[in-house]
CSV table of C-alpha atoms in Angstrom, one decimal:
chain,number,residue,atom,x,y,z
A,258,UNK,CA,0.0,0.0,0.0
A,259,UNK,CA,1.5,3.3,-1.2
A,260,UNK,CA,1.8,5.8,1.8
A,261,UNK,CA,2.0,9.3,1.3
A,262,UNK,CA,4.6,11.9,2.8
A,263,UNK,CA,1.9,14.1,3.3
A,264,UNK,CA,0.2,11.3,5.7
A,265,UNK,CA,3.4,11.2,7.4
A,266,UNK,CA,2.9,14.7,8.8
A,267,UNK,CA,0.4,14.1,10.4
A,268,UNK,CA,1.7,11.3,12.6
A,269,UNK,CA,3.7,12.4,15.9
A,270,UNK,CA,7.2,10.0,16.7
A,271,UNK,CA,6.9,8.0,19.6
A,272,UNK,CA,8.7,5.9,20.5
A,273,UNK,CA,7.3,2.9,18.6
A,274,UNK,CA,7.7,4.2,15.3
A,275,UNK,CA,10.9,3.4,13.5
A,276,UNK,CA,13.4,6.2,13.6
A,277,UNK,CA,14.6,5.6,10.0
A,278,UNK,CA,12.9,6.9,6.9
A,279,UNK,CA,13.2,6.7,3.1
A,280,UNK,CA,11.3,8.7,0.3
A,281,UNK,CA,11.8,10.5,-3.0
A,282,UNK,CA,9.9,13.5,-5.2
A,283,UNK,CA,7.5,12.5,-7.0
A,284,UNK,CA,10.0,12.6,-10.0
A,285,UNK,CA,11.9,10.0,-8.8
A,286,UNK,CA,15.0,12.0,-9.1
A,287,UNK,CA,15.7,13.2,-5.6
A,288,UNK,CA,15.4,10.4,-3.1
A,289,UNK,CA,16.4,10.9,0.7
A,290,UNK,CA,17.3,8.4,3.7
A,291,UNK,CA,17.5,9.7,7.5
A,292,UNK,CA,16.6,10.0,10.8
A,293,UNK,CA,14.5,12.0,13.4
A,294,UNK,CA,16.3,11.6,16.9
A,295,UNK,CA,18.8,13.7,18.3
A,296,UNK,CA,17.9,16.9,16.1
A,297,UNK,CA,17.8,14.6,12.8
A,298,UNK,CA,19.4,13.7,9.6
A,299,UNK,CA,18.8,13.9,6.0
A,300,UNK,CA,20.9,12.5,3.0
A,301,UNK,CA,19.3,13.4,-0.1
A,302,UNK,CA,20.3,12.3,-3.6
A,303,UNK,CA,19.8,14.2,-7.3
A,304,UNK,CA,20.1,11.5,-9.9
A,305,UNK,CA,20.1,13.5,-13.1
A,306,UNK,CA,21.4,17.1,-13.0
A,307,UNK,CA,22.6,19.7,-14.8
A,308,UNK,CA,25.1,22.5,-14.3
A,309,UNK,CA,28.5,22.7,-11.7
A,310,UNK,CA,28.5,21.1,-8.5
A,311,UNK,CA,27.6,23.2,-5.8
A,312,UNK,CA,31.0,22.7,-4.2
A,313,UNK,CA,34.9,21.8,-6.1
A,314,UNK,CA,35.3,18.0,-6.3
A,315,UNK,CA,37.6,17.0,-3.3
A,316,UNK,CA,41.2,15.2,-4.3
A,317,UNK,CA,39.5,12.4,-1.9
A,318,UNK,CA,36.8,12.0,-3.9
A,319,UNK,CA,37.5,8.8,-6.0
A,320,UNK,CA,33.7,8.4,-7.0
A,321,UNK,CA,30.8,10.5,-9.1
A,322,UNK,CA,31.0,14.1,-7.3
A,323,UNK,CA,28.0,16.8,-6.9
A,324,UNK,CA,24.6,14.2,-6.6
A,325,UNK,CA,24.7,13.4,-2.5
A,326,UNK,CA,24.0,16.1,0.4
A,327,UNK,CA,23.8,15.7,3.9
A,328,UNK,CA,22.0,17.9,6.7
A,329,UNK,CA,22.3,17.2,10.2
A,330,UNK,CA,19.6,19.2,12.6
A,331,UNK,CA,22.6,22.1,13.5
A,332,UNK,CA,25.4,22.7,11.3
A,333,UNK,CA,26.2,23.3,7.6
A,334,UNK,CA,25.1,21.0,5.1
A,335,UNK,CA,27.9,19.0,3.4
A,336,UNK,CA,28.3,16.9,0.1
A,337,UNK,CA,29.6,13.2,0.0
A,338,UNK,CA,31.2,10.8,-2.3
A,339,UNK,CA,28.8,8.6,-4.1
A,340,UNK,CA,31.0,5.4,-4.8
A,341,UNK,CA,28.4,3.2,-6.1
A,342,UNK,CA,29.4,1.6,-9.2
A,343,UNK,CA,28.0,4.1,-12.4
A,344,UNK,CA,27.0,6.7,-10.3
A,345,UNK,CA,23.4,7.7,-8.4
A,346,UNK,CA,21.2,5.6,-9.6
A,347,UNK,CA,16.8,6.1,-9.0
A,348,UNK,CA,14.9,4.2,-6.3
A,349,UNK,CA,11.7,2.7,-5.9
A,350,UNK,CA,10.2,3.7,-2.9
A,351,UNK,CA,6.5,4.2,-1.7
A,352,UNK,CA,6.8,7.2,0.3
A,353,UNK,CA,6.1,9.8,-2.0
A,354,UNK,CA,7.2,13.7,-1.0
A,355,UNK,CA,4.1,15.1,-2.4
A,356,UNK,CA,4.9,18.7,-4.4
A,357,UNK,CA,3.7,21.4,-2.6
A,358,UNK,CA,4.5,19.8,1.0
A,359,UNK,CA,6.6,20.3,3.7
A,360,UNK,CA,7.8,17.9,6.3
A,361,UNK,CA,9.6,18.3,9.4
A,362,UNK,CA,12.5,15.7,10.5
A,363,UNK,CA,13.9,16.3,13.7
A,364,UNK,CA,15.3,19.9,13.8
A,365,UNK,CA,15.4,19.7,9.9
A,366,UNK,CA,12.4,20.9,7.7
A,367,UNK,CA,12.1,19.6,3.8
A,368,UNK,CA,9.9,20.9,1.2
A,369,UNK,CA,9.2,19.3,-2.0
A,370,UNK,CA,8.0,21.7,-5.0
A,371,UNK,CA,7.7,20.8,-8.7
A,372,UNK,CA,10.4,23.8,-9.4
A,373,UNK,CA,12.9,21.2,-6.6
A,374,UNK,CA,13.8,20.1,-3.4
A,375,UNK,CA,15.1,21.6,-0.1
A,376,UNK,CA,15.6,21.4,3.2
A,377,UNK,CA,16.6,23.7,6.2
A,378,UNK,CA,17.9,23.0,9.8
A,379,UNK,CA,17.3,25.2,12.6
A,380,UNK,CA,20.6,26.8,12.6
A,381,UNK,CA,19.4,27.8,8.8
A,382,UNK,CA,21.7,25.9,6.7
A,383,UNK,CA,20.6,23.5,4.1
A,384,UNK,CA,20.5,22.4,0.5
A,385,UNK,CA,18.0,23.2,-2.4
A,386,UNK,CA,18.2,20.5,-5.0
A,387,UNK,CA,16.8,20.8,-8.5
A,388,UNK,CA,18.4,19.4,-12.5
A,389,UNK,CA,19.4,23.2,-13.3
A,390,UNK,CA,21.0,23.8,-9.4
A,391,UNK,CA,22.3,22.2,-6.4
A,392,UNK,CA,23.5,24.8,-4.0
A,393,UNK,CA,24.2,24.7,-0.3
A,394,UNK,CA,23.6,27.4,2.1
């Protein structure tokens, strides 16, 4: 049964619900993984893009740069490595980030428009995803 992001709002944590959570824009090409205790996570992935990488490939980075960002509920919002063999590649999963919707995550709030995808933490520092521009802020 497909569940809805939007559904998702309206549900409070407790302590029996699972921590972990997994959806993507309606798109398909952002997709995000993370977590809601200790001020939250959120590690979001572009699959097709256009344009620069919002920050210089690092000498460390061995893989496909510019397609993964990471926010944790304080603190800047950095981009990682994606290793996996041929780059991002799209998922399949049911939660749906509805355009037009906005989800909170810990101390992290995402919003999902058809114009792309972003997310804030409290200390206001986040990422805005969409083909045309990935930026960090």
């Amino acid at each position: 049964m497909k569940r809805l992001l939007s559904l998702c709002l309206l549900i409070t944590p407790t302590t029996a619900l699972a921590d972990g959570f997994g959806f993507m824009t309606p798109s398909g090409n952002i997709y995000c993984n993370g977590y809601i205790s200790g001020g939250g996570g959120v590690s979001c992935t572009i699959v097709e893009k256009t344009g620069a990488p919002a920050k210089p490939k690092p000498n460390s980075c061995t893989g496909v740069w510019g397609h993964d960002f990471e926010l944790e509920g304080s603190g800047v919002a950095t981009m990682s490595c994606n290793t996996w063999p041929g780059g991002p590649k799209k998922v399949n999963y049911t939660d749906i980030a509805t355009y037009g919707v906005s989800a909170e995550f810990g101390d992290i709030t995402c919003t999902s428009e058809q114009t792309g995808f972003s997310c804030r933490n409290k200390s206001g520092h986040g990422f805005s995803l969409s083909r045309r521009s990935q930026k960090t802020f």
